[in-house]
Short mmCIF file of C-alpha atoms in Angstrom, two decimals:
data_model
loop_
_atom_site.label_atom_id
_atom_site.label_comp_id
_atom_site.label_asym_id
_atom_site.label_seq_id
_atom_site.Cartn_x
_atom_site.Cartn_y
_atom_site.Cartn_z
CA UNK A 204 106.54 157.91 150.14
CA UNK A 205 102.80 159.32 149.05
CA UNK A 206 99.75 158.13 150.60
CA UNK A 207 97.52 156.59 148.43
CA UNK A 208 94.44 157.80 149.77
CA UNK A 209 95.51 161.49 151.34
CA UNK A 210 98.09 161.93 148.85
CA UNK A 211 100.54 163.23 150.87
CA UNK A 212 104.42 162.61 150.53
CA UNK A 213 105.64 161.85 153.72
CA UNK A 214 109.16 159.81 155.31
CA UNK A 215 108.54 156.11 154.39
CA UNK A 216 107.01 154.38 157.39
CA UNK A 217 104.39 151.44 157.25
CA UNK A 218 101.65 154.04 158.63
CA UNK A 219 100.35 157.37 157.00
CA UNK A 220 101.53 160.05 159.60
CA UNK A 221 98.01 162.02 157.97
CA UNK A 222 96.01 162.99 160.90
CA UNK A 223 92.86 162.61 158.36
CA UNK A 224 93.95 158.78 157.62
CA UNK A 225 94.11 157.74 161.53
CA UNK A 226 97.30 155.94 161.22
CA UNK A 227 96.03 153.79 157.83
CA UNK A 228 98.64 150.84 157.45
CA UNK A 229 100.59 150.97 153.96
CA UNK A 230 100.86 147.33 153.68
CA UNK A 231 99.99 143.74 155.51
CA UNK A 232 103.86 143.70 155.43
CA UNK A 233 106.84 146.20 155.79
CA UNK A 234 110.71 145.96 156.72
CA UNK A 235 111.99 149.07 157.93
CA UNK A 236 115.38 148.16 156.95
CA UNK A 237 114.96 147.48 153.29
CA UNK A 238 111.77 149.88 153.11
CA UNK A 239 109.80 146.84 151.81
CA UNK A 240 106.32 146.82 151.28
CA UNK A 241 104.09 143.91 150.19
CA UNK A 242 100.19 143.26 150.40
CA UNK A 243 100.16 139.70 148.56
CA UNK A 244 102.93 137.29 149.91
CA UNK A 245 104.26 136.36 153.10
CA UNK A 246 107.74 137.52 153.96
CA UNK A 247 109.97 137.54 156.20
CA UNK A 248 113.87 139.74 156.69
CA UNK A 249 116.85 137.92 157.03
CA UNK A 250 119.84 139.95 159.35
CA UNK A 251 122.69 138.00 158.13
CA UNK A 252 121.52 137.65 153.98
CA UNK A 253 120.57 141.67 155.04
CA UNK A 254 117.31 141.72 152.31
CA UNK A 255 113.73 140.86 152.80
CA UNK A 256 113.09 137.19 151.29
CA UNK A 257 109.65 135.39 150.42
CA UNK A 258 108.59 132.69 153.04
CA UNK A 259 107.66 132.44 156.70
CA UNK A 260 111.00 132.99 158.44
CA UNK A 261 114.15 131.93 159.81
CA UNK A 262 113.46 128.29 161.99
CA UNK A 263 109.50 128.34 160.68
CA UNK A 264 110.54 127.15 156.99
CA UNK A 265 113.85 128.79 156.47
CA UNK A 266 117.27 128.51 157.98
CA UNK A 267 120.55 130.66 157.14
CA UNK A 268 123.76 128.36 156.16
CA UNK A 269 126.58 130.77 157.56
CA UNK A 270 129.01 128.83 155.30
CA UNK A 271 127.06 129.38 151.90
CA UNK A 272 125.74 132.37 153.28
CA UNK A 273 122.08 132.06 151.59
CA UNK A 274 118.72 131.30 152.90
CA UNK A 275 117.83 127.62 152.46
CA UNK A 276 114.31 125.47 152.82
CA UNK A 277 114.42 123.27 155.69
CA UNK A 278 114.30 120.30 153.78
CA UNK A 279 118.07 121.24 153.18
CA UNK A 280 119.34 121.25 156.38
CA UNK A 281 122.09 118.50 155.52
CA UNK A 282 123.45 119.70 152.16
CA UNK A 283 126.56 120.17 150.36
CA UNK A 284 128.29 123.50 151.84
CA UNK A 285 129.72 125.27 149.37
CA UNK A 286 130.92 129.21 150.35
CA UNK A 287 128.85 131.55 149.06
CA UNK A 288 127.56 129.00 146.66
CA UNK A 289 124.59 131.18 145.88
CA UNK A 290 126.34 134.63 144.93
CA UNK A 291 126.16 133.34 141.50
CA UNK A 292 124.20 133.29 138.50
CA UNK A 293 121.82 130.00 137.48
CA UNK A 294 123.33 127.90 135.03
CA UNK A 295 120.35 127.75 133.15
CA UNK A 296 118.37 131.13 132.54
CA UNK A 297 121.90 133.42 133.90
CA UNK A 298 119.29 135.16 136.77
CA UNK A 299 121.39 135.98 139.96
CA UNK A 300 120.20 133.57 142.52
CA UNK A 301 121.14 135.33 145.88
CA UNK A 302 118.88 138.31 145.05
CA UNK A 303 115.99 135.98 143.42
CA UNK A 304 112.35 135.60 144.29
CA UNK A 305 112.38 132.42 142.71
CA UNK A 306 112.52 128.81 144.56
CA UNK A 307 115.93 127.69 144.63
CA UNK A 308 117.14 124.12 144.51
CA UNK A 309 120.11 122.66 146.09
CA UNK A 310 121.97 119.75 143.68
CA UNK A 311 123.77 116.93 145.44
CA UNK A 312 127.20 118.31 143.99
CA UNK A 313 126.52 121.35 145.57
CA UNK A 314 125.91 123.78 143.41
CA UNK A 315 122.47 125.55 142.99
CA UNK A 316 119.75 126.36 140.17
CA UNK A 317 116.12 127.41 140.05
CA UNK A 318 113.94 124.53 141.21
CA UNK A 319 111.85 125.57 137.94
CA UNK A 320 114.77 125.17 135.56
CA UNK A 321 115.82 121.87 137.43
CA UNK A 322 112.54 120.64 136.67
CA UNK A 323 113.31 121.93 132.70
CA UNK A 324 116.62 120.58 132.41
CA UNK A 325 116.53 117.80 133.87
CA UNK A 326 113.47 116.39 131.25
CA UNK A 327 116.91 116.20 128.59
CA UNK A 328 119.69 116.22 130.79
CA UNK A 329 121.05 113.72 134.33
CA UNK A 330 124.35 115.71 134.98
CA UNK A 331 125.22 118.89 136.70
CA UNK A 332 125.46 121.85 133.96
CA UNK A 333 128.72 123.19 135.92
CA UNK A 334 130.69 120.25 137.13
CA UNK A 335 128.97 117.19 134.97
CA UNK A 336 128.53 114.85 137.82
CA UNK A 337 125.64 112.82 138.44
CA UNK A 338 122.40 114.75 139.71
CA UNK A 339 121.06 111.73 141.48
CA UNK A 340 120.68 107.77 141.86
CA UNK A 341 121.18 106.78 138.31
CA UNK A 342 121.62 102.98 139.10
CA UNK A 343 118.47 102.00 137.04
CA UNK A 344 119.53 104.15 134.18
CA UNK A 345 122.86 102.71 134.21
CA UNK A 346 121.39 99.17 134.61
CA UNK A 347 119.54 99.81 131.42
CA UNK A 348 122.50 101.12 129.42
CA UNK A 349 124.36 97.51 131.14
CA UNK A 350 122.13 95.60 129.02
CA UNK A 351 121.84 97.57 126.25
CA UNK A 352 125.74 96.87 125.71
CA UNK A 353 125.57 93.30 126.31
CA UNK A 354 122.80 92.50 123.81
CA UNK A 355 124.99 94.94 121.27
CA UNK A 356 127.50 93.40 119.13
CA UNK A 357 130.31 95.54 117.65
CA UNK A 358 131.63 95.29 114.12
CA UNK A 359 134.64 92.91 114.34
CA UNK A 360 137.31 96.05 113.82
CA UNK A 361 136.41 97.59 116.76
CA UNK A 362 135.80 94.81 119.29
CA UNK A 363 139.44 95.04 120.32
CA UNK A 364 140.20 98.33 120.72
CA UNK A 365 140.23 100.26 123.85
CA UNK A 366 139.40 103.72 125.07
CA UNK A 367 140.71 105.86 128.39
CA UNK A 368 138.32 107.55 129.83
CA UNK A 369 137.51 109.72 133.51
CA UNK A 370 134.49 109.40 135.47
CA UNK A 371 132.82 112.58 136.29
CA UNK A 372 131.15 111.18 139.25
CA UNK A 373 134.04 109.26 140.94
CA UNK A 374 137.23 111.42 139.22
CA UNK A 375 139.00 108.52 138.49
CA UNK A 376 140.73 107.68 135.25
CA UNK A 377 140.39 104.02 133.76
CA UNK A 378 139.83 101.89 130.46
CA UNK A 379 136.74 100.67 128.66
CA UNK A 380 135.91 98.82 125.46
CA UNK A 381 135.12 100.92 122.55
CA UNK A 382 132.19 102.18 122.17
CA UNK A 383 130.82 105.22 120.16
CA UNK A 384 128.41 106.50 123.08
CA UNK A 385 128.60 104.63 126.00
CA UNK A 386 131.67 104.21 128.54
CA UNK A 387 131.31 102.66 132.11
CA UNK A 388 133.46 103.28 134.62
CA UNK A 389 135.96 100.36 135.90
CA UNK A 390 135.75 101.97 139.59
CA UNK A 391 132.18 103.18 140.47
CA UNK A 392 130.27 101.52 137.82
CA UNK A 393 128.60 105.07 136.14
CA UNK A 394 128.86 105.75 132.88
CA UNK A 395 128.72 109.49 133.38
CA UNK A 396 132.45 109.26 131.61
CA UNK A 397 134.67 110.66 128.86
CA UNK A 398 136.95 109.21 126.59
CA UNK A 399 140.72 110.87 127.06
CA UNK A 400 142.29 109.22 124.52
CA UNK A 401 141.30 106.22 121.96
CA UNK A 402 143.55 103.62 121.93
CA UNK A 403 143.66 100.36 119.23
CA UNK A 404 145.31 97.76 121.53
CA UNK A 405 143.88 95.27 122.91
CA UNK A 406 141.59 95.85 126.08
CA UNK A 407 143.08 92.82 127.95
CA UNK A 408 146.55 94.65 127.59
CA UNK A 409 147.48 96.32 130.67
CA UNK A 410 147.60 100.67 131.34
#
């Protein structure tokens, strides 16, 4: 490294060796494993992620899941564990998210994205971008859609037929009345669904 002020190059330490700069600190912080410096934000070095991260440290507002092997806020303490469920990239802007300075957010699924693009995609979106299930209590959403279809009327040709569909949130396969958009599930009520197959018999005929 070279000293700033004495413009020496010298082995990278966090003090100028310099006689003339009386042991003048390179930086407020500095890992001596990573050779990290940083004057501006508080961080802290995590032994088992092995890389400096920002925040106050492990136990202050940080713990280290073993089982996903990542760094998470301790608001996260009961999560999802999913193995190394960071060591991949965000499903929304394709940044890797174990090596990221950005805040990461934990989805109830288990899988992870930027708390920034969370806040983005969510504005559009309700399901996971990965494995489409449910990001969170959608009961009054649902309730909505509930009495959207029972103030709807169909056209008579289609108020007979049927449609299979599978759940996303509950995995479980079932039938529901036709409908062009919307398709509750028989099981756990969401109508985070898709239709398998379109059938023109009548819905009180059995599977």
């Amino acid at each position: 490294m070279m000293c700033m002020l004495c413009l020496k190059v010298q082995p990278v330490g966090p003090n100028c060796q310099t006689p003339s700069c009386n042991g003048l600190s390179m930086a407020k912080y500095y890992c001596n494993i990573c050779k990290f410096f940083d004057d501006e934000r508080t961080v802290y070095h995590c032994p088992f992620c092995n890389l400096c991260r920002l925040g106050k440290g492990l136990g202050v507002d940080f713990f280290h899941c073993m089982k996903c092997n990542c760094c998470l806020g301790m608001k996260l303490t009961e999560h999802k564990c999913r193995e190394k469920g960071l060591e991949t990239n965000c499903p929304i802007c394709c940044d890797f998210l174990f090596t990221s300075s950005a805040a990461v957010r934990a989805l109830p699924c288990g899988h992870f994205m930027h708390s920034a693009c969370f806040q983005a995609y969510t504005c559009s979106h309700y399901t996971c971008p990965i494995c489409c299930k449910s990001l969170g209590d959608m009961a009054v959403y649902f309730g909505m859609l509930d009495a959207l279809l029972a103030a709807e009327e169909l056209p008579e040709e289609y108020r007979d037929r049927c449609q299979d569909i599978l759940c996303n949130d509950c995995e479980r396969k079932g039938r529901s009345q036709f409908h062009w958009l919307y398709h509750k599930c028989g099981s756990c009520g969401s109508y985070n669904t898709r239709v398998i197959k379109t059938d023109t018999a009548d819905c009180s005929t059995p599977n």
